Amino acid sequence: MRDHRRPDHRLPTSPGFWRSPLRSPWFTSVLGVVLLVGITVLFTTGLASYAAYNPGLSPVNDKTPDKGLLGFYLFAWPTDPPWLYRLTQGLHVTLGIALIPVLLAKLWSVLPRLFTQPPVRSLTHALERISLLLLVGGALFEFTTGVLNVQLDYLFPGSFYPLHFYGAWVFFAAFVTHAVLRVPAAVRNVRRLREEESDLVSPDPAPPTVSRRGALAFVGGGFVFLLATTAGRNFDGPLRATALLAPHGGPEPGPGPGGFQINKTAASRGIDTTETSDEAWRLVVEGQGRTVRLSRAELLRLPLHSAALPIACVEGWSTSDQWWRGVRLRDLAALVGYETGAAPDVMVESLQRHGAFRRAALRDNQVRDPRSLLALFVNGEPLTPDHGYPARIIVPAAPGVLNTKWVARMTFGEL
């Protein structure tokens, strides 16, 4: 007959249930230090990505209108350096995917703590348990929704933007709380100044099949593999072909001047060639009570300028600099009476009739930048339909969705 006073090692609430010899304060602490640095970078670059949309400028740019105090840090997104968004968002997505093995190993290493009995031993222990539950749930939610967004698989209910934004704040609050409570012990464990007593160490460990350092090497190998199969989408040339996992596995466009990444095709947005023909299409420019309508031929008679700028997307891909040519945005503002140095904000509307960012707002600093264009050509040839023919916006350092394609109307004025 079994002694009911002794713990049943068949239950996860018993320390004897968890027999892996790999679990230890040192193993968990090494993973925790890596995540401490990595998640801090992810959170910082994520906030930068949100600021890049200039959500305080116009409701059409703001996908989290109820953010309240969470928007305390927002600032006018700059246009210099022109590769800024390419760097911050590429780092955010690439690092986020590469950290998945580290995160999973860390969650596995602390799994016994989720079943610790009694559930609460003190106020500090209660805070640690709550932060751990929110940390685990938040991490799984943020990484899962992020990966699905990169792959364009929106299996979750609601919009990605508010889900990921609010989830990030909940997750990071739990992360900071947990870090404050655990970092001192983690540093001691990593440096082996003092071996911490821990419920992570099994009282009856199974025979080891790999050392703890070997297990860390395996996790590090997973990090390097995901890094190598993701980072290539931020570069051109042969390295781009190594990006097997990101973003969303779409084929590369063919060769030629328009042979660089496309996210939204003309067909997917219902753009009909009859409305983009030279006979039918007109750009409407409005501001200060004035309205100007311009055909593509009339735009071509205006002063044209060139700029070498990349396109960078929230999904983590980017292009190298493409050579754009068109009319400066500030020159279009001048057509409705604004002086070159006083060009205001602008609301840009596309011919597309559905989908996010059919309308997008640009700040005055973006309009005034001499590299900001209503592009008519790319790499020496007219825009292709999928790249926004007959005209598209290109602005330095702006997220790709703000570089509106198939432009139909531009309304200048304070937003």
PDB file of N, CA and C in Angstrom, residues 46-135:
ATOM      1  N   GLY A  46      10.548  47.543 -31.178  1.00  0.00           N
ATOM      2  CA  GLY A  46       9.101  47.506 -31.400  1.00  0.00           C
ATOM      3  C   GLY A  46       8.463  48.858 -31.147  1.00  0.00           C
ATOM      4  N   LEU A  47       8.879  49.541 -30.075  1.00  0.00           N
ATOM      5  CA  LEU A  47       8.369  50.888 -29.817  1.00  0.00           C
ATOM      6  C   LEU A  47       8.779  51.842 -30.933  1.00  0.00           C
ATOM      7  N   ALA A  48      10.006  51.674 -31.439  1.00  0.00           N
ATOM      8  CA  ALA A  48      10.458  52.517 -32.547  1.00  0.00           C
ATOM      9  C   ALA A  48       9.599  52.286 -33.786  1.00  0.00           C
ATOM     10  N   SER A  49       9.253  51.028 -34.041  1.00  0.00           N
ATOM     11  CA  SER A  49       8.415  50.725 -35.199  1.00  0.00           C
ATOM     12  C   SER A  49       7.057  51.403 -35.088  1.00  0.00           C
ATOM     13  N   TYR A  50       6.501  51.380 -33.887  1.00  0.00           N
ATOM     14  CA  TYR A  50       5.192  52.024 -33.692  1.00  0.00           C
ATOM     15  C   TYR A  50       5.309  53.532 -33.901  1.00  0.00           C
ATOM     16  N   ALA A  51       6.387  54.141 -33.404  1.00  0.00           N
ATOM     17  CA  ALA A  51       6.582  55.578 -33.581  1.00  0.00           C
ATOM     18  C   ALA A  51       6.754  55.937 -35.047  1.00  0.00           C
ATOM     19  N   ALA A  52       7.338  55.022 -35.833  1.00  0.00           N
ATOM     20  CA  ALA A  52       7.599  55.299 -37.249  1.00  0.00           C
ATOM     21  C   ALA A  52       6.321  55.511 -38.047  1.00  0.00           C
ATOM     22  N   TYR A  53       5.220  55.003 -37.546  1.00  0.00           N
ATOM     23  CA  TYR A  53       3.940  55.198 -38.229  1.00  0.00           C
ATOM     24  C   TYR A  53       3.359  56.588 -37.967  1.00  0.00           C
ATOM     25  N   ASN A  54       3.997  57.361 -37.095  1.00  0.00           N
ATOM     26  CA  ASN A  54       3.467  58.668 -36.703  1.00  0.00           C
ATOM     27  C   ASN A  54       2.000  58.579 -36.306  1.00  0.00           C
ATOM     28  N   PRO A  55       1.669  57.723 -35.317  1.00  0.00           N
ATOM     29  CA  PRO A  55       0.259  57.513 -34.975  1.00  0.00           C
ATOM     30  C   PRO A  55      -0.426  58.751 -34.404  1.00  0.00           C
ATOM     31  N   GLY A  56       0.366  59.684 -33.840  1.00  0.00           N
ATOM     32  CA  GLY A  56      -0.248  60.901 -33.316  1.00  0.00           C
ATOM     33  C   GLY A  56      -0.616  61.898 -34.392  1.00  0.00           C
ATOM     34  N   LEU A  57      -0.237  61.636 -35.624  1.00  0.00           N
ATOM     35  CA  LEU A  57      -0.484  62.578 -36.717  1.00  0.00           C
ATOM     36  C   LEU A  57      -1.927  62.531 -37.197  1.00  0.00           C
ATOM     37  N   SER A  58      -2.429  61.322 -37.374  1.00  0.00           N
ATOM     38  CA  SER A  58      -3.778  61.167 -37.937  1.00  0.00           C
ATOM     39  C   SER A  58      -4.352  59.818 -37.527  1.00  0.00           C
ATOM     40  N   PRO A  59      -5.674  59.752 -37.319  1.00  0.00           N
ATOM     41  CA  PRO A  59      -6.293  58.461 -36.965  1.00  0.00           C
ATOM     42  C   PRO A  59      -6.045  57.363 -37.996  1.00  0.00           C
ATOM     43  N   VAL A  60      -5.849  57.724 -39.272  1.00  0.00           N
ATOM     44  CA  VAL A  60      -5.643  56.671 -40.273  1.00  0.00           C
ATOM     45  C   VAL A  60      -4.305  55.963 -40.069  1.00  0.00           C
ATOM     46  N   ASN A  61      -3.364  56.614 -39.411  1.00  0.00           N
ATOM     47  CA  ASN A  61      -2.071  55.992 -39.122  1.00  0.00           C
ATOM     48  C   ASN A  61      -2.071  55.236 -37.803  1.00  0.00           C
ATOM     49  N   ASP A  62      -3.067  55.471 -36.960  1.00  0.00           N
ATOM     50  CA  ASP A  62      -3.067  54.944 -35.597  1.00  0.00           C
ATOM     51  C   ASP A  62      -3.985  53.734 -35.501  1.00  0.00           C
ATOM     52  N   LYS A  63      -3.394  52.561 -35.280  1.00  0.00           N
ATOM     53  CA  LYS A  63      -4.172  51.335 -35.155  1.00  0.00           C
ATOM     54  C   LYS A  63      -4.455  50.979 -33.698  1.00  0.00           C
ATOM     55  N   THR A  64      -3.994  51.823 -32.763  1.00  0.00           N
ATOM     56  CA  THR A  64      -4.277  51.601 -31.338  1.00  0.00           C
ATOM     57  C   THR A  64      -4.759  52.915 -30.727  1.00  0.00           C
ATOM     58  N   PRO A  65      -5.946  53.367 -31.119  1.00  0.00           N
ATOM     59  CA  PRO A  65      -6.406  54.695 -30.681  1.00  0.00           C
ATOM     60  C   PRO A  65      -6.678  54.806 -29.185  1.00  0.00           C
ATOM     61  N   ASP A  66      -6.811  53.693 -28.473  1.00  0.00           N
ATOM     62  CA  ASP A  66      -7.103  53.745 -27.040  1.00  0.00           C
ATOM     63  C   ASP A  66      -5.856  53.538 -26.184  1.00  0.00           C
ATOM     64  N   LYS A  67      -4.690  53.832 -26.726  1.00  0.00           N
ATOM     65  CA  LYS A  67      -3.435  53.539 -26.019  1.00  0.00           C
ATOM     66  C   LYS A  67      -3.210  54.417 -24.802  1.00  0.00           C
ATOM     67  N   GLY A  68      -3.785  55.634 -24.786  1.00  0.00           N
ATOM     68  CA  GLY A  68      -3.663  56.507 -23.629  1.00  0.00           C
ATOM     69  C   GLY A  68      -2.211  56.801 -23.277  1.00  0.00           C
ATOM     70  N   LEU A  69      -1.847  56.556 -22.007  1.00  0.00           N
ATOM     71  CA  LEU A  69      -0.505  56.873 -21.524  1.00  0.00           C
ATOM     72  C   LEU A  69       0.579  56.032 -22.183  1.00  0.00           C
ATOM     73  N   LEU A  70       0.196  54.923 -22.829  1.00  0.00           N
ATOM     74  CA  LEU A  70       1.208  54.069 -23.452  1.00  0.00           C
ATOM     75  C   LEU A  70       1.871  54.737 -24.648  1.00  0.00           C
ATOM     76  N   GLY A  71       1.304  55.849 -25.083  1.00  0.00           N
ATOM     77  CA  GLY A  71       1.929  56.603 -26.172  1.00  0.00           C
ATOM     78  C   GLY A  71       2.778  57.752 -25.680  1.00  0.00           C
ATOM     79  N   PHE A  72       3.207  57.701 -24.416  1.00  0.00           N
ATOM     80  CA  PHE A  72       3.930  58.817 -23.813  1.00  0.00           C
ATOM     81  C   PHE A  72       5.236  59.143 -24.547  1.00  0.00           C
ATOM     82  N   TYR A  73       5.842  58.173 -25.165  1.00  0.00           N
ATOM     83  CA  TYR A  73       7.179  58.343 -25.715  1.00  0.00           C
ATOM     84  C   TYR A  73       7.182  58.791 -27.176  1.00  0.00           C
ATOM     85  N   LEU A  74       6.024  58.857 -27.822  1.00  0.00           N
ATOM     86  CA  LEU A  74       5.963  59.071 -29.264  1.00  0.00           C
ATOM     87  C   LEU A  74       6.645  60.372 -29.670  1.00  0.00           C
ATOM     88  N   PHE A  75       7.284  60.349 -30.816  1.00  0.00           N
ATOM     89  CA  PHE A  75       8.003  61.496 -31.340  1.00  0.00           C
ATOM     90  C   PHE A  75       7.854  61.514 -32.851  1.00  0.00           C
ATOM     91  N   ALA A  76       8.154  62.658 -33.445  1.00  0.00           N
ATOM     92  CA  ALA A  76       8.074  62.775 -34.905  1.00  0.00           C
ATOM     93  C   ALA A  76       9.183  61.934 -35.522  1.00  0.00           C
ATOM     94  N   TRP A  77       8.807  60.959 -36.323  1.00  0.00           N
ATOM     95  CA  TRP A  77       9.793  60.047 -36.897  1.00  0.00           C
ATOM     96  C   TRP A  77      10.659  60.783 -37.917  1.00  0.00           C
ATOM     97  N   PRO A  78      11.991  60.660 -37.817  1.00  0.00           N
ATOM     98  CA  PRO A  78      12.878  61.416 -38.714  1.00  0.00           C
ATOM     99  C   PRO A  78      13.000  60.774 -40.090  1.00  0.00           C
ATOM    100  N   THR A  79      13.579  61.510 -41.010  1.00  0.00           N
ATOM    101  CA  THR A  79      13.859  60.983 -42.349  1.00  0.00           C
ATOM    102  C   THR A  79      15.337  60.639 -42.521  1.00  0.00           C
ATOM    103  N   ASP A  80      16.123  60.887 -41.514  1.00  0.00           N
ATOM    104  CA  ASP A  80      17.548  60.547 -41.544  1.00  0.00           C
ATOM    105  C   ASP A  80      17.914  59.696 -40.340  1.00  0.00           C
ATOM    106  N   PRO A  81      18.760  58.683 -40.532  1.00  0.00           N
ATOM    107  CA  PRO A  81      19.258  58.210 -41.828  1.00  0.00           C
ATOM    108  C   PRO A  81      18.146  57.529 -42.625  1.00  0.00           C
ATOM    109  N   PRO A  82      18.219  57.503 -43.926  1.00  0.00           N
ATOM    110  CA  PRO A  82      17.116  56.962 -44.731  1.00  0.00           C
ATOM    111  C   PRO A  82      16.895  55.465 -44.534  1.00  0.00           C
ATOM    112  N   TRP A  83      17.891  54.760 -43.973  1.00  0.00           N
ATOM    113  CA  TRP A  83      17.783  53.318 -43.742  1.00  0.00           C
ATOM    114  C   TRP A  83      17.366  53.007 -42.300  1.00  0.00           C
ATOM    115  N   LEU A  84      16.912  54.030 -41.560  1.00  0.00           N
ATOM    116  CA  LEU A  84      16.621  53.835 -40.137  1.00  0.00           C
ATOM    117  C   LEU A  84      15.576  52.747 -39.898  1.00  0.00           C
ATOM    118  N   TYR A  85      14.430  52.816 -40.597  1.00  0.00           N
ATOM    119  CA  TYR A  85      13.388  51.808 -40.368  1.00  0.00           C
ATOM    120  C   TYR A  85      13.837  50.443 -40.867  1.00  0.00           C
ATOM    121  N   ARG A  86      14.627  50.431 -41.912  1.00  0.00           N
ATOM    122  CA  ARG A  86      15.175  49.162 -42.407  1.00  0.00           C
ATOM    123  C   ARG A  86      16.004  48.494 -41.318  1.00  0.00           C
ATOM    124  N   LEU A  87      16.775  49.281 -40.582  1.00  0.00           N
ATOM    125  CA  LEU A  87      17.611  48.743 -39.515  1.00  0.00           C
ATOM    126  C   LEU A  87      16.773  48.292 -38.321  1.00  0.00           C
ATOM    127  N   THR A  88      15.914  49.190 -37.812  1.00  0.00           N
ATOM    128  CA  THR A  88      15.198  48.878 -36.569  1.00  0.00           C
ATOM    129  C   THR A  88      14.218  47.722 -36.742  1.00  0.00           C
ATOM    130  N   GLN A  89      13.464  47.716 -37.840  1.00  0.00           N
ATOM    131  CA  GLN A  89      12.483  46.652 -38.011  1.00  0.00           C
ATOM    132  C   GLN A  89      13.120  45.358 -38.462  1.00  0.00           C
ATOM    133  N   GLY A  90      14.183  45.453 -39.263  1.00  0.00           N
ATOM    134  CA  GLY A  90      14.902  44.238 -39.629  1.00  0.00           C
ATOM    135  C   GLY A  90      15.495  43.566 -38.404  1.00  0.00           C
ATOM    136  N   LEU A  91      16.061  44.366 -37.506  1.00  0.00           N
ATOM    137  CA  LEU A  91      16.606  43.825 -36.256  1.00  0.00           C
ATOM    138  C   LEU A  91      15.505  43.232 -35.396  1.00  0.00           C
ATOM    139  N   HIS A  92      14.369  43.902 -35.328  1.00  0.00           N
ATOM    140  CA  HIS A  92      13.250  43.439 -34.498  1.00  0.00           C
ATOM    141  C   HIS A  92      12.764  42.061 -34.936  1.00  0.00           C
ATOM    142  N   VAL A  93      12.496  41.908 -36.215  1.00  0.00           N
ATOM    143  CA  VAL A  93      11.946  40.651 -36.713  1.00  0.00           C
ATOM    144  C   VAL A  93      12.998  39.544 -36.724  1.00  0.00           C
ATOM    145  N   THR A  94      14.199  39.854 -37.208  1.00  0.00           N
ATOM    146  CA  THR A  94      15.245  38.830 -37.301  1.00  0.00           C
ATOM    147  C   THR A  94      15.633  38.316 -35.923  1.00  0.00           C
ATOM    148  N   LEU A  95      15.861  39.223 -34.984  1.00  0.00           N
ATOM    149  CA  LEU A  95      16.221  38.808 -33.633  1.00  0.00           C
ATOM    150  C   LEU A  95      15.070  38.069 -32.959  1.00  0.00           C
ATOM    151  N   GLY A  96      13.835  38.538 -33.183  1.00  0.00           N
ATOM    152  CA  GLY A  96      12.685  37.871 -32.579  1.00  0.00           C
ATOM    153  C   GLY A  96      12.567  36.418 -33.003  1.00  0.00           C
ATOM    154  N   ILE A  97      12.770  36.143 -34.275  1.00  0.00           N
ATOM    155  CA  ILE A  97      12.701  34.766 -34.760  1.00  0.00           C
ATOM    156  C   ILE A  97      13.885  33.947 -34.248  1.00  0.00           C
ATOM    157  N   ALA A  98      15.076  34.545 -34.273  1.00  0.00           N
ATOM    158  CA  ALA A  98      16.271  33.812 -33.844  1.00  0.00           C
ATOM    159  C   ALA A  98      16.228  33.461 -32.360  1.00  0.00           C
ATOM    160  N   LEU A  99      15.532  34.248 -31.546  1.00  0.00           N
ATOM    161  CA  LEU A  99      15.476  33.998 -30.102  1.00  0.00           C
ATOM    162  C   LEU A  99      14.488  32.898 -29.714  1.00  0.00           C
ATOM    163  N   ILE A 100      13.725  32.387 -30.662  1.00  0.00           N
ATOM    164  CA  ILE A 100      12.714  31.381 -30.322  1.00  0.00           C
ATOM    165  C   ILE A 100      13.316  30.161 -29.624  1.00  0.00           C
ATOM    166  N   PRO A 101      14.425  29.568 -30.101  1.00  0.00           N
ATOM    167  CA  PRO A 101      14.998  28.424 -29.370  1.00  0.00           C
ATOM    168  C   PRO A 101      15.426  28.782 -27.949  1.00  0.00           C
ATOM    169  N   VAL A 102      15.955  29.979 -27.758  1.00  0.00           N
ATOM    170  CA  VAL A 102      16.371  30.411 -26.422  1.00  0.00           C
ATOM    171  C   VAL A 102      15.146  30.533 -25.518  1.00  0.00           C
ATOM    172  N   LEU A 103      14.089  31.132 -26.050  1.00  0.00           N
ATOM    173  CA  LEU A 103      12.863  31.278 -25.263  1.00  0.00           C
ATOM    174  C   LEU A 103      12.284  29.923 -24.878  1.00  0.00           C
ATOM    175  N   LEU A 104      12.194  29.006 -25.831  1.00  0.00           N
ATOM    176  CA  LEU A 104      11.623  27.688 -25.538  1.00  0.00           C
ATOM    177  C   LEU A 104      12.478  26.931 -24.519  1.00  0.00           C
ATOM    178  N   ALA A 105      13.803  27.037 -24.647  1.00  0.00           N
ATOM    179  CA  ALA A 105      14.680  26.379 -23.680  1.00  0.00           C
ATOM    180  C   ALA A 105      14.512  26.984 -22.296  1.00  0.00           C
ATOM    181  N   LYS A 106      14.369  28.296 -22.240  1.00  0.00           N
ATOM    182  CA  LYS A 106      14.169  28.967 -20.948  1.00  0.00           C
ATOM    183  C   LYS A 106      12.848  28.531 -20.316  1.00  0.00           C
ATOM    184  N   LEU A 107      11.773  28.483 -21.108  1.00  0.00           N
ATOM    185  CA  LEU A 107      10.485  28.051 -20.572  1.00  0.00           C
ATOM    186  C   LEU A 107      10.554  26.605 -20.095  1.00  0.00           C
ATOM    187  N   TRP A 108      11.233  25.751 -20.851  1.00  0.00           N
ATOM    188  CA  TRP A 108      11.387  24.361 -20.426  1.00  0.00           C
ATOM    189  C   TRP A 108      12.161  24.276 -19.112  1.00  0.00           C
ATOM    190  N   SER A 109      13.169  25.110 -18.965  1.00  0.00           N
ATOM    191  CA  SER A 109      14.032  25.021 -17.783  1.00  0.00           C
ATOM    192  C   SER A 109      13.314  25.419 -16.502  1.00  0.00           C
ATOM    193  N   VAL A 110      12.295  26.288 -16.606  1.00  0.00           N
ATOM    194  CA  VAL A 110      11.592  26.744 -15.395  1.00  0.00           C
ATOM    195  C   VAL A 110      10.222  26.094 -15.247  1.00  0.00           C
ATOM    196  N   LEU A 111       9.925  25.130 -16.101  1.00  0.00           N
ATOM    197  CA  LEU A 111       8.604  24.507 -16.063  1.00  0.00           C
ATOM    198  C   LEU A 111       8.223  23.980 -14.687  1.00  0.00           C
ATOM    199  N   PRO A 112       9.126  23.365 -13.921  1.00  0.00           N
ATOM    200  CA  PRO A 112       8.728  22.869 -12.589  1.00  0.00           C
ATOM    201  C   PRO A 112       8.177  23.951 -11.674  1.00  0.00           C
ATOM    202  N   ARG A 113       8.610  25.191 -11.869  1.00  0.00           N
ATOM    203  CA  ARG A 113       8.159  26.268 -10.989  1.00  0.00           C
ATOM    204  C   ARG A 113       6.682  26.589 -11.169  1.00  0.00           C
ATOM    205  N   LEU A 114       6.139  26.262 -12.324  1.00  0.00           N
ATOM    206  CA  LEU A 114       4.706  26.501 -12.526  1.00  0.00           C
ATOM    207  C   LEU A 114       3.856  25.585 -11.663  1.00  0.00           C
ATOM    208  N   PHE A 115       4.448  24.496 -11.146  1.00  0.00           N
ATOM    209  CA  PHE A 115       3.691  23.509 -10.358  1.00  0.00           C
ATOM    210  C   PHE A 115       4.150  23.468  -8.900  1.00  0.00           C
ATOM    211  N   THR A 116       4.934  24.478  -8.486  1.00  0.00           N
ATOM    212  CA  THR A 116       5.459  24.501  -7.123  1.00  0.00           C
ATOM    213  C   THR A 116       4.326  24.533  -6.095  1.00  0.00           C
ATOM    214  N   GLN A 117       4.483  23.741  -5.037  1.00  0.00           N
ATOM    215  CA  GLN A 117       3.541  23.719  -3.916  1.00  0.00           C
ATOM    216  C   GLN A 117       4.261  24.103  -2.622  1.00  0.00           C
ATOM    217  N   PRO A 118       3.624  24.906  -1.751  1.00  0.00           N
ATOM    218  CA  PRO A 118       2.363  25.607  -1.958  1.00  0.00           C
ATOM    219  C   PRO A 118       2.506  26.704  -3.007  1.00  0.00           C
ATOM    220  N   PRO A 119       1.424  27.119  -3.625  1.00  0.00           N
ATOM    221  CA  PRO A 119       1.514  28.099  -4.705  1.00  0.00           C
ATOM    222  C   PRO A 119       2.135  29.421  -4.263  1.00  0.00           C
ATOM    223  N   VAL A 120       1.864  29.842  -3.033  1.00  0.00           N
ATOM    224  CA  VAL A 120       2.364  31.132  -2.554  1.00  0.00           C
ATOM    225  C   VAL A 120       2.961  30.931  -1.168  1.00  0.00           C
ATOM    226  N   ARG A 121       4.215  31.384  -0.984  1.00  0.00           N
ATOM    227  CA  ARG A 121       4.873  31.254   0.317  1.00  0.00           C
ATOM    228  C   ARG A 121       5.099  32.609   0.980  1.00  0.00           C
ATOM    229  N   SER A 122       5.115  33.687   0.180  1.00  0.00           N
ATOM    230  CA  SER A 122       5.341  35.028   0.719  1.00  0.00           C
ATOM    231  C   SER A 122       4.878  36.032  -0.325  1.00  0.00           C
ATOM    232  N   LEU A 123       4.877  37.309   0.058  1.00  0.00           N
ATOM    233  CA  LEU A 123       4.485  38.353  -0.889  1.00  0.00           C
ATOM    234  C   LEU A 123       5.447  38.389  -2.065  1.00  0.00           C
ATOM    235  N   THR A 124       6.755  38.291  -1.794  1.00  0.00           N
ATOM    236  CA  THR A 124       7.732  38.289  -2.879  1.00  0.00           C
ATOM    237  C   THR A 124       7.531  37.089  -3.794  1.00  0.00           C
ATOM    238  N   HIS A 125       7.275  35.936  -3.176  1.00  0.00           N
ATOM    239  CA  HIS A 125       7.035  34.730  -3.977  1.00  0.00           C
ATOM    240  C   HIS A 125       5.773  34.873  -4.813  1.00  0.00           C
ATOM    241  N   ALA A 126       4.729  35.505  -4.245  1.00  0.00           N
ATOM    242  CA  ALA A 126       3.486  35.711  -4.996  1.00  0.00           C
ATOM    243  C   ALA A 126       3.735  36.598  -6.210  1.00  0.00           C
ATOM    244  N   LEU A 127       4.501  37.682  -6.024  1.00  0.00           N
ATOM    245  CA  LEU A 127       4.813  38.564  -7.142  1.00  0.00           C
ATOM    246  C   LEU A 127       5.606  37.827  -8.217  1.00  0.00           C
ATOM    247  N   GLU A 128       6.544  36.996  -7.763  1.00  0.00           N
ATOM    248  CA  GLU A 128       7.343  36.238  -8.714  1.00  0.00           C
ATOM    249  C   GLU A 128       6.485  35.260  -9.503  1.00  0.00           C
ATOM    250  N   ARG A 129       5.541  34.594  -8.808  1.00  0.00           N
ATOM    251  CA  ARG A 129       4.667  33.630  -9.495  1.00  0.00           C
ATOM    252  C   ARG A 129       3.761  34.325 -10.507  1.00  0.00           C
ATOM    253  N   ILE A 130       3.195  35.464 -10.112  1.00  0.00           N
ATOM    254  CA  ILE A 130       2.324  36.202 -11.029  1.00  0.00           C
ATOM    255  C   ILE A 130       3.123  36.682 -12.239  1.00  0.00           C
ATOM    256  N   SER A 131       4.310  37.234 -11.979  1.00  0.00           N
ATOM    257  CA  SER A 131       5.137  37.718 -13.094  1.00  0.00           C
ATOM    258  C   SER A 131       5.539  36.559 -14.002  1.00  0.00           C
ATOM    259  N   LEU A 132       5.786  35.381 -13.408  1.00  0.00           N
ATOM    260  CA  LEU A 132       6.173  34.227 -14.214  1.00  0.00           C
ATOM    261  C   LEU A 132       5.028  33.776 -15.120  1.00  0.00           C
ATOM    262  N   LEU A 133       3.810  33.740 -14.577  1.00  0.00           N
ATOM    263  CA  LEU A 133       2.657  33.341 -15.389  1.00  0.00           C
ATOM    264  C   LEU A 133       2.417  34.335 -16.530  1.00  0.00           C
ATOM    265  N   LEU A 134       2.470  35.641 -16.200  1.00  0.00           N
ATOM    266  CA  LEU A 134       2.287  36.650 -17.246  1.00  0.00           C
ATOM    267  C   LEU A 134       3.437  36.619 -18.243  1.00  0.00           C
ATOM    268  N   LEU A 135       4.639  36.332 -17.749  1.00  0.00           N
ATOM    269  CA  LEU A 135       5.806  36.272 -18.617  1.00  0.00           C
ATOM    270  C   LEU A 135       5.691  35.129 -19.612  1.00  0.00           C
TER     271      LEU A 135
END
